[in-house]
Short mmCIF file of C-alpha atoms in Angstrom, two decimals:
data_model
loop_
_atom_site.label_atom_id
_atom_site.label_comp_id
_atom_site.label_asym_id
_atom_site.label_seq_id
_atom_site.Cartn_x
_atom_site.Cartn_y
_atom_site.Cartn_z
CA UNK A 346 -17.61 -2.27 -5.16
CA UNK A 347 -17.48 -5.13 -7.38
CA UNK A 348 -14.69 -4.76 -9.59
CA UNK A 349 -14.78 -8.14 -11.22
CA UNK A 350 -14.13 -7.85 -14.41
CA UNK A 351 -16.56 -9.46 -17.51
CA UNK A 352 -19.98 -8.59 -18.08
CA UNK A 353 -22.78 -8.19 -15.74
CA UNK A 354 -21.46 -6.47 -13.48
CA UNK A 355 -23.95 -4.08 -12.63
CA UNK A 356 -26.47 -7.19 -12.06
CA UNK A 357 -23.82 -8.81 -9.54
CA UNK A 358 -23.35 -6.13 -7.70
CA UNK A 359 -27.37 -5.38 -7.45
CA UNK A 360 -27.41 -8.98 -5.90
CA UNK A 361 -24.97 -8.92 -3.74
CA UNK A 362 -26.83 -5.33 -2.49
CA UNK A 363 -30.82 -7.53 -2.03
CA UNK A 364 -28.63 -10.27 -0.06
CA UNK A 365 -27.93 -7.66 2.44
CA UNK A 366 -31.35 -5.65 2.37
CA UNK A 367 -32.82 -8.78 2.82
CA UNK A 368 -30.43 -9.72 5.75
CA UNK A 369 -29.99 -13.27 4.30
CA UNK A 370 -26.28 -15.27 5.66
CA UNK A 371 -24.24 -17.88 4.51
CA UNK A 372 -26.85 -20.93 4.13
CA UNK A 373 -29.95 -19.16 3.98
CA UNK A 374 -31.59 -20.15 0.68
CA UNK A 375 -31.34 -17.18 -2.63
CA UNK A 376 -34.77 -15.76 -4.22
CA UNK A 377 -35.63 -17.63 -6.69
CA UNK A 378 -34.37 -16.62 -10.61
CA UNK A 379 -37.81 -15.72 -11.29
CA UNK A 380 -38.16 -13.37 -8.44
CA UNK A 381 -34.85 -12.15 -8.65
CA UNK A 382 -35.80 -10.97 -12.41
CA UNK A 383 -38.85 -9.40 -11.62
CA UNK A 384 -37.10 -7.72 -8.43
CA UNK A 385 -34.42 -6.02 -10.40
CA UNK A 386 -36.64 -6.25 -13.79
CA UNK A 387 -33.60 -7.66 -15.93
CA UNK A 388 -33.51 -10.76 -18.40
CA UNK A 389 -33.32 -14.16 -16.85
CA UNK A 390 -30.22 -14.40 -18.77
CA UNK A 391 -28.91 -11.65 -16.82
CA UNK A 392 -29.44 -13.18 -13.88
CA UNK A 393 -28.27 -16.32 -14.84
CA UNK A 394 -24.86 -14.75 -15.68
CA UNK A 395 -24.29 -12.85 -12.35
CA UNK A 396 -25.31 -16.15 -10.28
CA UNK A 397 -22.18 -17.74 -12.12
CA UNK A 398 -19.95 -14.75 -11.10
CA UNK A 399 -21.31 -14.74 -7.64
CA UNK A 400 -20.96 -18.66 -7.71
CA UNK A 401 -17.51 -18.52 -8.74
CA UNK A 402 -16.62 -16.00 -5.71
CA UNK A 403 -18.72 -18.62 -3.07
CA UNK A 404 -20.86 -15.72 -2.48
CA UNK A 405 -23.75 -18.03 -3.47
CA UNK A 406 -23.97 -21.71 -3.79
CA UNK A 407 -25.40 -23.77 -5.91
CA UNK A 408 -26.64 -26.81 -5.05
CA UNK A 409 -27.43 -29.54 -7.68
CA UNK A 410 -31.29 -30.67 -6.83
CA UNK A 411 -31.49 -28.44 -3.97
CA UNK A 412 -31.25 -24.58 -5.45
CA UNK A 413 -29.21 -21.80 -4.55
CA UNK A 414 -28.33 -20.52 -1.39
CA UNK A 415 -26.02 -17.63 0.11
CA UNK A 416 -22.82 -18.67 -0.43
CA UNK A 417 -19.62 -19.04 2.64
CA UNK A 418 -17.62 -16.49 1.57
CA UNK A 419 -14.91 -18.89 1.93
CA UNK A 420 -11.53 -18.27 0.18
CA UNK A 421 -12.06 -21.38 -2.43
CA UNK A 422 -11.55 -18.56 -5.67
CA UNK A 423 -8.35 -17.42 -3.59
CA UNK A 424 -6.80 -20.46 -3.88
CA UNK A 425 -8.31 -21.77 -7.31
CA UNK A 426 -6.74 -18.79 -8.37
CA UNK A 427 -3.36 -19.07 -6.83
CA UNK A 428 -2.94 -22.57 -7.68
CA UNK A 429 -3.42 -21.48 -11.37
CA UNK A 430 -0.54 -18.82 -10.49
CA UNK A 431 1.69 -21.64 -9.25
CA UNK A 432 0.86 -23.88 -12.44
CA UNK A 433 1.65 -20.89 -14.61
CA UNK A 434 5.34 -19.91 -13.22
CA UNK A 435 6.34 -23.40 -12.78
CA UNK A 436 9.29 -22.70 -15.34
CA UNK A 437 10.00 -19.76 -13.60
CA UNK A 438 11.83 -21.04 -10.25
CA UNK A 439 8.43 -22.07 -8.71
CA UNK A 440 8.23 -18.53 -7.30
CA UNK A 441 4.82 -18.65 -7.15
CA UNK A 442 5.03 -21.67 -4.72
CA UNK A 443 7.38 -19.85 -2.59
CA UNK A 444 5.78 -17.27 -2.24
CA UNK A 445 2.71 -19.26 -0.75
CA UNK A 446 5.77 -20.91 1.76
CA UNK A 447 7.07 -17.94 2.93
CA UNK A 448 3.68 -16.87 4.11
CA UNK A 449 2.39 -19.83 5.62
CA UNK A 450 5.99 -19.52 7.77
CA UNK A 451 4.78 -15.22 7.97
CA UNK A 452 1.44 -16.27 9.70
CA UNK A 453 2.80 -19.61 11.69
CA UNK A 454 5.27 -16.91 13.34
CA UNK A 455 2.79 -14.26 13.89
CA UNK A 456 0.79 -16.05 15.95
CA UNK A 457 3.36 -17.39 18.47
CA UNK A 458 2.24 -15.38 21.47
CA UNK A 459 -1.34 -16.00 20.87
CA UNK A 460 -0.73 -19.91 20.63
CA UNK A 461 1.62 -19.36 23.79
CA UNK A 462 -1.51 -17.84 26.01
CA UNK A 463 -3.62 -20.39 24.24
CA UNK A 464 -1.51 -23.89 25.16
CA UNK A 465 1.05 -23.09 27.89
CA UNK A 466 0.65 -25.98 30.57
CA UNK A 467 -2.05 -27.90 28.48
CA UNK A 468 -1.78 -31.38 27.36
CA UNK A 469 -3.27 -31.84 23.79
CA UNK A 470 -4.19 -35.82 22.94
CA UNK A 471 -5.53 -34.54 19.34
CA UNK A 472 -2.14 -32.85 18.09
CA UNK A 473 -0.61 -35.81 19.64
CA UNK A 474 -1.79 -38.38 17.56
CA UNK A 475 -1.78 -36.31 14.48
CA UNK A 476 1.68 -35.99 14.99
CA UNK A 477 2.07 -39.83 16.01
CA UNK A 478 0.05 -40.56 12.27
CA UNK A 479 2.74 -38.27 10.59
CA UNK A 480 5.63 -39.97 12.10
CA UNK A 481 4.03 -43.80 10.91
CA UNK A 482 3.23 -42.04 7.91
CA UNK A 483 6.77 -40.89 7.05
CA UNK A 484 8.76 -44.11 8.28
CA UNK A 485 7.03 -46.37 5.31
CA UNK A 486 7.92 -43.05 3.38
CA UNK A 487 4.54 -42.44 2.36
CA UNK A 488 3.23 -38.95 2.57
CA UNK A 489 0.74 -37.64 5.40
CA UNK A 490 -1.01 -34.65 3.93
CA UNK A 491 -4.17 -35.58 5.52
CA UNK A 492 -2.38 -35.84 9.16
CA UNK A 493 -0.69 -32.57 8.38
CA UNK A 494 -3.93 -30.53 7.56
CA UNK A 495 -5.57 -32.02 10.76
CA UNK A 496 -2.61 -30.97 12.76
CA UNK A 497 -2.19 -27.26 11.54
CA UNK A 498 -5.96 -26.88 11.50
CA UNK A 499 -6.52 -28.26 14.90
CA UNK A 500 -3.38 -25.93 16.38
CA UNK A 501 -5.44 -22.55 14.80
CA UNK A 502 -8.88 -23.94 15.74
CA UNK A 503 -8.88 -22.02 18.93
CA UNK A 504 -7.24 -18.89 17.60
CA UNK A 505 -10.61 -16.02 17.47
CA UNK A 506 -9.31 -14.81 14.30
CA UNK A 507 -11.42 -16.75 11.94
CA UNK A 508 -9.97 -14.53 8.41
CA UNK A 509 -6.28 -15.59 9.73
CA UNK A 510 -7.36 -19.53 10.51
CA UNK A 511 -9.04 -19.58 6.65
CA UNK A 512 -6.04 -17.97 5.03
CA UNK A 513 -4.05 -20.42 6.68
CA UNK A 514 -5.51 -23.36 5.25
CA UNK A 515 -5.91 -21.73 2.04
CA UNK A 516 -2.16 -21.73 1.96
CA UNK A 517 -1.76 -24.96 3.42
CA UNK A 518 -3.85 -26.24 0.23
CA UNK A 519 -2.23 -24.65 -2.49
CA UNK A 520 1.33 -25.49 -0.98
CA UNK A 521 0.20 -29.45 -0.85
CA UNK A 522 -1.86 -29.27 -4.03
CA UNK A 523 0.93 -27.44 -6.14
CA UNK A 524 3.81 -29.29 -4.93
CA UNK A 525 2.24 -32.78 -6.29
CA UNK A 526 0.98 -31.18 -9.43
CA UNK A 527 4.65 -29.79 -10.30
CA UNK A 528 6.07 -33.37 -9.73
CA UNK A 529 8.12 -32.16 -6.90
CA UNK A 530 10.16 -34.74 -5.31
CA UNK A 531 9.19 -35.26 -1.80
CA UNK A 532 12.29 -34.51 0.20
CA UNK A 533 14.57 -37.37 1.82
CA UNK A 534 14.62 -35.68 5.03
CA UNK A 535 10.74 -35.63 5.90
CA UNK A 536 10.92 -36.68 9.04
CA UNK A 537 12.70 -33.72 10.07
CA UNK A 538 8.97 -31.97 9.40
CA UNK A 539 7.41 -34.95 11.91
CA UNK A 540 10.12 -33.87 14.53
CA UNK A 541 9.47 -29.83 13.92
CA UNK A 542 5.52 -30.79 14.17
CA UNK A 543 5.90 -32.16 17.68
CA UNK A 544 8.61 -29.21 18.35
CA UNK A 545 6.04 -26.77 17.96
CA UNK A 546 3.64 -28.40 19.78
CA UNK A 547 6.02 -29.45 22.76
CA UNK A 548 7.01 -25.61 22.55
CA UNK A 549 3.76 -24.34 23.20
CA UNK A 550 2.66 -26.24 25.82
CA UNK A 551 5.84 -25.21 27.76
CA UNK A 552 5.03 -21.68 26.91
CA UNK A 553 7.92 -20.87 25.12
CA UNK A 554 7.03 -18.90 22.17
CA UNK A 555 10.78 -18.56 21.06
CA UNK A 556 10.96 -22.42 20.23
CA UNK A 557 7.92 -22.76 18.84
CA UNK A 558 9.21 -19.97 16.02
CA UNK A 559 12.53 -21.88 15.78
CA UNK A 560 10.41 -25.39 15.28
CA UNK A 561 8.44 -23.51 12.69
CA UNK A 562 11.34 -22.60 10.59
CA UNK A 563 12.53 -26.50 11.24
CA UNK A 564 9.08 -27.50 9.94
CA UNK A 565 9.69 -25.45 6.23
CA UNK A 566 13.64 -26.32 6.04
CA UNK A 567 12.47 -29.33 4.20
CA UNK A 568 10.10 -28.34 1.86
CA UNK A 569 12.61 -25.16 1.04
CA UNK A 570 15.13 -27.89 0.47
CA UNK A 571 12.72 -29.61 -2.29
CA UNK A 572 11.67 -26.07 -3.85
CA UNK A 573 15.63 -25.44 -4.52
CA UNK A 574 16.17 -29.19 -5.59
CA UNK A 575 13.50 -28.58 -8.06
CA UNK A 576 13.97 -25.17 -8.92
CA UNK A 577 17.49 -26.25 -9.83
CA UNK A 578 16.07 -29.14 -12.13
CA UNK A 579 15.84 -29.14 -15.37
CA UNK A 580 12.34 -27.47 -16.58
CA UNK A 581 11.10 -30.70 -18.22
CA UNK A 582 11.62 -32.72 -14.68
CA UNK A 583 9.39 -29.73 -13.19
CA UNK A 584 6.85 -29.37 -15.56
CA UNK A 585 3.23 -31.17 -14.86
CA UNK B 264 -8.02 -28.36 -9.03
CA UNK B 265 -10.76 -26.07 -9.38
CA UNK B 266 -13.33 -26.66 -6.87
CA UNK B 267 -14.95 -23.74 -7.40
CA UNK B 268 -18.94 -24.37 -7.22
CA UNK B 269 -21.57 -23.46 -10.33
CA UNK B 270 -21.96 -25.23 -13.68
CA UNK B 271 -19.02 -25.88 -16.13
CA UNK B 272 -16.05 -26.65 -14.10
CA UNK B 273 -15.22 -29.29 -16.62
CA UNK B 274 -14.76 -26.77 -18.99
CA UNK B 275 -13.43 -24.44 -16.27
CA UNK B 276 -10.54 -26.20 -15.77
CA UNK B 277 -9.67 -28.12 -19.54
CA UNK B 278 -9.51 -23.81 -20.36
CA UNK B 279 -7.19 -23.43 -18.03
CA UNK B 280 -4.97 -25.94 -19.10
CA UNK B 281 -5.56 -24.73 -22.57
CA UNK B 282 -3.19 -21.59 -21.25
CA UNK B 283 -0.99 -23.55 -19.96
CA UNK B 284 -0.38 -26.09 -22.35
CA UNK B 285 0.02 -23.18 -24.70
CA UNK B 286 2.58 -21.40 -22.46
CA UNK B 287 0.10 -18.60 -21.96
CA UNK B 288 1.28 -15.65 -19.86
CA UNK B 289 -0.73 -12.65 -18.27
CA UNK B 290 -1.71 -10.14 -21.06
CA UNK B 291 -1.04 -12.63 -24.20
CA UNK B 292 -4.63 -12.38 -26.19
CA UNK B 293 -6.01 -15.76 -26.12
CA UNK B 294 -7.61 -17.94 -28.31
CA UNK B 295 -11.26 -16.97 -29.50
CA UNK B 296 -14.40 -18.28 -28.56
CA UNK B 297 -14.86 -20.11 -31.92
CA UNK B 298 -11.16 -21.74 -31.14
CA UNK B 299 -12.02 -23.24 -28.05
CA UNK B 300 -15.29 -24.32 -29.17
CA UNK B 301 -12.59 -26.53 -31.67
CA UNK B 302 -10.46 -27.45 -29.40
CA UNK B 303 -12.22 -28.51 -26.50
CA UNK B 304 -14.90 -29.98 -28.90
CA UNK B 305 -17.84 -27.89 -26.69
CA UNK B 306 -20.47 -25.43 -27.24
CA UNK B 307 -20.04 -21.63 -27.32
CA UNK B 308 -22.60 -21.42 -24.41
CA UNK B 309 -20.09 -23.68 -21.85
CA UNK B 310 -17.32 -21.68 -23.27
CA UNK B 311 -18.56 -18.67 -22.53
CA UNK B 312 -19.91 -19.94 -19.46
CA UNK B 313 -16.39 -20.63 -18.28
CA UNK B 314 -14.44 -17.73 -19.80
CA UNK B 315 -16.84 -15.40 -17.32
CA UNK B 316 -15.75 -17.83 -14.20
CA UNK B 317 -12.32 -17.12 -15.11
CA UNK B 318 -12.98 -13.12 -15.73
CA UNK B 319 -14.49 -14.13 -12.23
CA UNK B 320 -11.34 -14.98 -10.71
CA UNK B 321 -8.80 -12.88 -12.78
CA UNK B 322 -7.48 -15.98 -14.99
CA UNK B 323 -8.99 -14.11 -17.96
CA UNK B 324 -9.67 -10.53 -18.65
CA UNK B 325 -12.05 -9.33 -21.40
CA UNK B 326 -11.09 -5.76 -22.22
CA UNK B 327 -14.50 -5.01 -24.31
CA UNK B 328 -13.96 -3.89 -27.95
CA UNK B 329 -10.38 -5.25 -27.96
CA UNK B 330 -11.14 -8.87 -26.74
CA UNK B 331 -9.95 -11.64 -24.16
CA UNK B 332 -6.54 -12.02 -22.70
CA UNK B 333 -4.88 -13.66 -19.75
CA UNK B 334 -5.75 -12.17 -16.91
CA UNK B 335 -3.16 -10.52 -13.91
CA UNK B 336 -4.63 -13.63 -11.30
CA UNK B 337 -4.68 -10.30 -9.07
CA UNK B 338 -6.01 -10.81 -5.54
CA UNK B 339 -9.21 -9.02 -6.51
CA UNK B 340 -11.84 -11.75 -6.17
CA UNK B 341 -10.44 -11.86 -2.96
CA UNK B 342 -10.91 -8.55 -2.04
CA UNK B 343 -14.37 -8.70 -3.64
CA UNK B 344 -15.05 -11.34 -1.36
CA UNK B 345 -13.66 -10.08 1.45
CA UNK B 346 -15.54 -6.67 1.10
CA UNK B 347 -18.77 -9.07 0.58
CA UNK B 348 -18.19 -10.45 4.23
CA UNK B 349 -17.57 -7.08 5.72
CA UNK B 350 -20.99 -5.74 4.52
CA UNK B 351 -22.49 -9.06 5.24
CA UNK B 352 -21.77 -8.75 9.11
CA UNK B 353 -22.15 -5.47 9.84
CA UNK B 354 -24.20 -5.92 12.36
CA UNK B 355 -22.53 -8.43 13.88
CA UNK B 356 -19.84 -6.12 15.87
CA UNK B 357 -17.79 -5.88 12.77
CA UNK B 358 -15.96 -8.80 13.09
CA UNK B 359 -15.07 -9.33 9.46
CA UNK B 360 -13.41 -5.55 9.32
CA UNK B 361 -11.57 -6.09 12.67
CA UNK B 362 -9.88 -9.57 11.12
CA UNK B 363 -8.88 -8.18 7.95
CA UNK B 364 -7.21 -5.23 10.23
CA UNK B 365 -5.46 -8.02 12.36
CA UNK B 366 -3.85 -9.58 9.39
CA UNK B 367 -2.64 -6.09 8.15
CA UNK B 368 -0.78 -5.59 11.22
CA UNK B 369 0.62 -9.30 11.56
CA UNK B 370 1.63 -8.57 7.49
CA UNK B 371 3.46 -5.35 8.59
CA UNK B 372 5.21 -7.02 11.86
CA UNK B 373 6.18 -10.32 9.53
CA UNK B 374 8.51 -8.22 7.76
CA UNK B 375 10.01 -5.68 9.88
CA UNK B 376 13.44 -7.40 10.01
CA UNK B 377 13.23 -7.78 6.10
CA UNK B 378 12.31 -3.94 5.90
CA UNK B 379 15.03 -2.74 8.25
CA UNK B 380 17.89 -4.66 5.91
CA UNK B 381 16.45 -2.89 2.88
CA UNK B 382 16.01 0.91 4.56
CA UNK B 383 19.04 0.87 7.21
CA UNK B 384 20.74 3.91 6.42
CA UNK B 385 18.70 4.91 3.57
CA UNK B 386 17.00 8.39 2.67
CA UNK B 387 13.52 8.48 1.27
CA UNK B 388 12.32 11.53 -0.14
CA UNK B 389 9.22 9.59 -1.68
CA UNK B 390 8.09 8.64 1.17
CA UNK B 391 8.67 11.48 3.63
CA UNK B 392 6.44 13.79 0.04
CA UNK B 393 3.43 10.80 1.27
CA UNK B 394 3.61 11.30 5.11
CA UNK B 395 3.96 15.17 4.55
CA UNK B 396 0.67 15.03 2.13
CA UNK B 397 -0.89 13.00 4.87
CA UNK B 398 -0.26 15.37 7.26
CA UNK B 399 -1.04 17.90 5.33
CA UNK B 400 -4.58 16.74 4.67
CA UNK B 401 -5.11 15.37 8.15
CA UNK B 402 -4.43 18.91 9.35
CA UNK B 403 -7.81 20.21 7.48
CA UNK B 404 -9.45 17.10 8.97
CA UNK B 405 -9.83 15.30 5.43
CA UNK B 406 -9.15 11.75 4.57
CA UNK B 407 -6.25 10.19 3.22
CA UNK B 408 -6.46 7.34 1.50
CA UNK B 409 -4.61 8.01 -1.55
CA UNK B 410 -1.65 9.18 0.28
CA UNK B 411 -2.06 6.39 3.10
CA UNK B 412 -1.74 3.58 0.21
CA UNK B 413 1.22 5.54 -2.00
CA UNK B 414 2.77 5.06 1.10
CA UNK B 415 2.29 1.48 2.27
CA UNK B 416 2.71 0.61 -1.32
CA UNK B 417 6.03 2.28 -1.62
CA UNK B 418 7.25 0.91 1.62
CA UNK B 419 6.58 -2.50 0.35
CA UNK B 420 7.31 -2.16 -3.12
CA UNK B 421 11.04 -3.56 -2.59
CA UNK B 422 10.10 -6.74 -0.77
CA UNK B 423 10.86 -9.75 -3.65
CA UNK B 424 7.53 -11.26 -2.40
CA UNK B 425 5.03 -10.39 -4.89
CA UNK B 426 2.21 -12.40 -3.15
CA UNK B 427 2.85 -10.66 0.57
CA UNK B 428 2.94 -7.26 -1.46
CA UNK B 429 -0.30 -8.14 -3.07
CA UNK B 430 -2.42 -9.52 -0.28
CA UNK B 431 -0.81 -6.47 2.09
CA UNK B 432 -2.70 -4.40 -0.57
CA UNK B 433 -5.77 -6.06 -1.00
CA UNK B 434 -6.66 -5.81 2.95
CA UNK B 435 -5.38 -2.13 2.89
CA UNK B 436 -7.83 -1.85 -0.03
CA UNK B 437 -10.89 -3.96 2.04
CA UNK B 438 -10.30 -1.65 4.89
CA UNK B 439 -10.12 1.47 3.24
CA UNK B 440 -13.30 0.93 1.32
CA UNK B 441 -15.16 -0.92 3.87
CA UNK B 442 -14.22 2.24 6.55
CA UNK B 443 -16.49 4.01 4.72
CA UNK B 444 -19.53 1.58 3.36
CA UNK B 445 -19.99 1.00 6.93
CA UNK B 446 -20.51 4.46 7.78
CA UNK B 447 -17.62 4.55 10.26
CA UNK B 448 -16.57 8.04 11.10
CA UNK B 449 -13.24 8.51 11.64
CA UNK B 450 -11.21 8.65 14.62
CA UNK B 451 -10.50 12.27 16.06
CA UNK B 452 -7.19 11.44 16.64
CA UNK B 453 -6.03 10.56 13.05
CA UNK B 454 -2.87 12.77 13.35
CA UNK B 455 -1.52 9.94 16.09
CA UNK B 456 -1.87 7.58 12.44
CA UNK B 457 -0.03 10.16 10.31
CA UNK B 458 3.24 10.55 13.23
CA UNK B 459 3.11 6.60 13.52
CA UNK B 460 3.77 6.70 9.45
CA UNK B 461 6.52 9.01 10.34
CA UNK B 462 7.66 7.22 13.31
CA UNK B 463 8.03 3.63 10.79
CA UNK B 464 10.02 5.20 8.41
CA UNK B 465 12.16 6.89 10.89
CA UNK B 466 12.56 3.37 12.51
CA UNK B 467 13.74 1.25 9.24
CA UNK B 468 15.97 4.15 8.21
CA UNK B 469 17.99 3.97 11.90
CA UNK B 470 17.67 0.77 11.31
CA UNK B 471 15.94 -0.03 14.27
CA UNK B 472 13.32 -2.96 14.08
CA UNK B 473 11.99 -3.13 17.49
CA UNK B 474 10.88 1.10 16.90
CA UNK B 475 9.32 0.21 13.52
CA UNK B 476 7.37 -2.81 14.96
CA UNK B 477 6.31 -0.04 17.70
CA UNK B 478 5.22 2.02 15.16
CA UNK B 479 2.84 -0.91 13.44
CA UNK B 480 1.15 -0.78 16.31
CA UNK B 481 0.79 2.52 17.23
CA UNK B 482 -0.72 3.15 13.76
CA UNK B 483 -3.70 1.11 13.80
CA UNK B 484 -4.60 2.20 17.73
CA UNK B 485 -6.98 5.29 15.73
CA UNK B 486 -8.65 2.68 13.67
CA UNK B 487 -9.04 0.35 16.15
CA UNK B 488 -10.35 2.93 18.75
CA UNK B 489 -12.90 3.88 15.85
CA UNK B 490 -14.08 0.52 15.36
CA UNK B 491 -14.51 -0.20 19.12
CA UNK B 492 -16.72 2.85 18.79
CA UNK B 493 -18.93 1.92 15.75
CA UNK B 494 -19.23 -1.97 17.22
CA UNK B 495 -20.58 -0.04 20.30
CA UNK B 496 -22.93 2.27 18.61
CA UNK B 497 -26.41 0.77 17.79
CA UNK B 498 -26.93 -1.00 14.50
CA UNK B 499 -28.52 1.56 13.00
CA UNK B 500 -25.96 4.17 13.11
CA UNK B 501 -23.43 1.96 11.43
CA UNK B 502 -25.43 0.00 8.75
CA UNK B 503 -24.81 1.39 5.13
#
């Protein structure tokens, strides 16, 4: 099923088949190289090469010191690779970047009556004093990145959908990683994002999943504001 | 920005800004192996090391016989990955399937509004030849697939967002292929998915966004059904 392209592919996809014979999960440490060759009776070299693949895909892990183990599976080569896609367009209207934006505000909506059934009537300490960190953040005009992740990661924790909560922050970290790398300006009016933070929060907890999409759409208006500023820029002011 | 885990990130990511310093774009050839080894002032092994990380993750392709270019940065790692996890936890009450599922319908229901200003009004013969085939098959109780993705693909092919179009096909493409590696059978009442095709397109063309999101649902109720059944049935019967 493996259609990664390079060589070795046959090998990577043999390895990926004695991982599940074997019923090994994420953690659980890999065969060794020399077993593995003997196993499939290919070249060490072989081997090598498809661990590298597999590595690059966090379907293994290797561990400096410690070996290699079954990878996470997590979506790392989704957003290495997306990232790239952002650097590569950045001439081109950063439409890679909003892209990335418009589905980060896709899933943030798609999940309002889940969140609703998950927060109405609760009182939530944790969002609270992310929120509080963004706003101290923001008035010495530095930027909270750090605060923000905590907040959007801690809102999804309780959502079941593990796939949704992981593409989430995928997005979350190319947005934030790309938007420094492309020397975007940070816009004037952050602390609009602070106020649609709490907004969504304050939203849920009432149970009202129609402001919590408005305060969502609040929450982007900024950063679309900074994509256009810098989309209208000259290249050279855009480019890393 | 690479975080990816294995040997020669270094490398890894001075390559990639090789392509990007150079202005690179997807399909331009790029420089040999004995280049890079000049530029980057390394040895062939960590370049070649690299270059299959970044076949890994779609940066580069290597076409054999013709050699290395820039590669599409398609989602394809992703769904490699994803597939990975879906085999990896099949015992586990197919979680993995049922999340990538999830995220297909919260894909289709993000854009209904967007789909209903592009079809309102609209005839498509294209896709009323796909749901016909579909039916068609359906009616001698064979699969679909081919059909099932001309359509979704068609249907989506005139949203501007290239990412949502390519991540709405990569988890068609996980579930299609997983469906089957799993040993699922399929649902007996697989004509209820052909209508619900109908029943979409019907919607967007009278313009009606509420029916269409209807629809969404009502299409993935087989599938859904059938994977309630296999997470039922004992491990055995549904391990590939």
């Amino acid at each position: 099923m493996v259609r990664t392209k390079g060589a070795g592919n046959g090998t990577v996809e043999r390895i990926q088949d004695l991982i599940l014979a074997e019923g090994l999960v994420p953690g659980d440490p890999m065969p060794t190289e020399t077993a593995l060759c003997e196993r499939l009776e290919i070249s060490r070299s072989s081997v090598r090469e498809a661990m590298r693949t597999l590595a690059s895909l966090d379907i293994v892990e290797v561990r400096h010191g410690h070996g290699t183990f079954v990878g996470q599976l997590s979506l790392a080569p989704l957003v290495d690779g997306l990232l790239f896609r952002a650097r590569l367009d950045d001439g081109n209207d950063l439409r890679a970047l909003r892209e990335v934006v418009e589905l980060r505000i896709a899933l943030d909506l798609s999940v309002a009556d889940q969140l609703v059934e998950i927060y109405r009537g609760s009182v939530n300490p944790e969002l609270e004093s992310h929120v509080a960190e963004m706003r101290e953040l923001a008035g010495r005009r530095q930027p909270f990145p750090e605060a923000d992740a905590a907040f959007h990661n801690a809102l999804f924790s309780r959502l079941p959908n593990s796939l949704l909560r992981q593409l989430a922050q995928a997005f979350w970290e190319i947005h934030t990683t790309a938007v420094p790398m492309l020397n975007i300006a940070q816009a004037d009016d952050i602390l609009v994002t602070v106020d649609a933070h709490q907004a969504m929060l304050t939203a849920l907890e009432a149970g009202d999943a129609d402001a919590y999409r408005e305060a969502v759409v609040e929450h982007y208006r900024p950063l679309g504001r900074t994509l256009d500023a810098a989309g209208r820029a000259e290249t050279g002011a855009v480019r890393a």
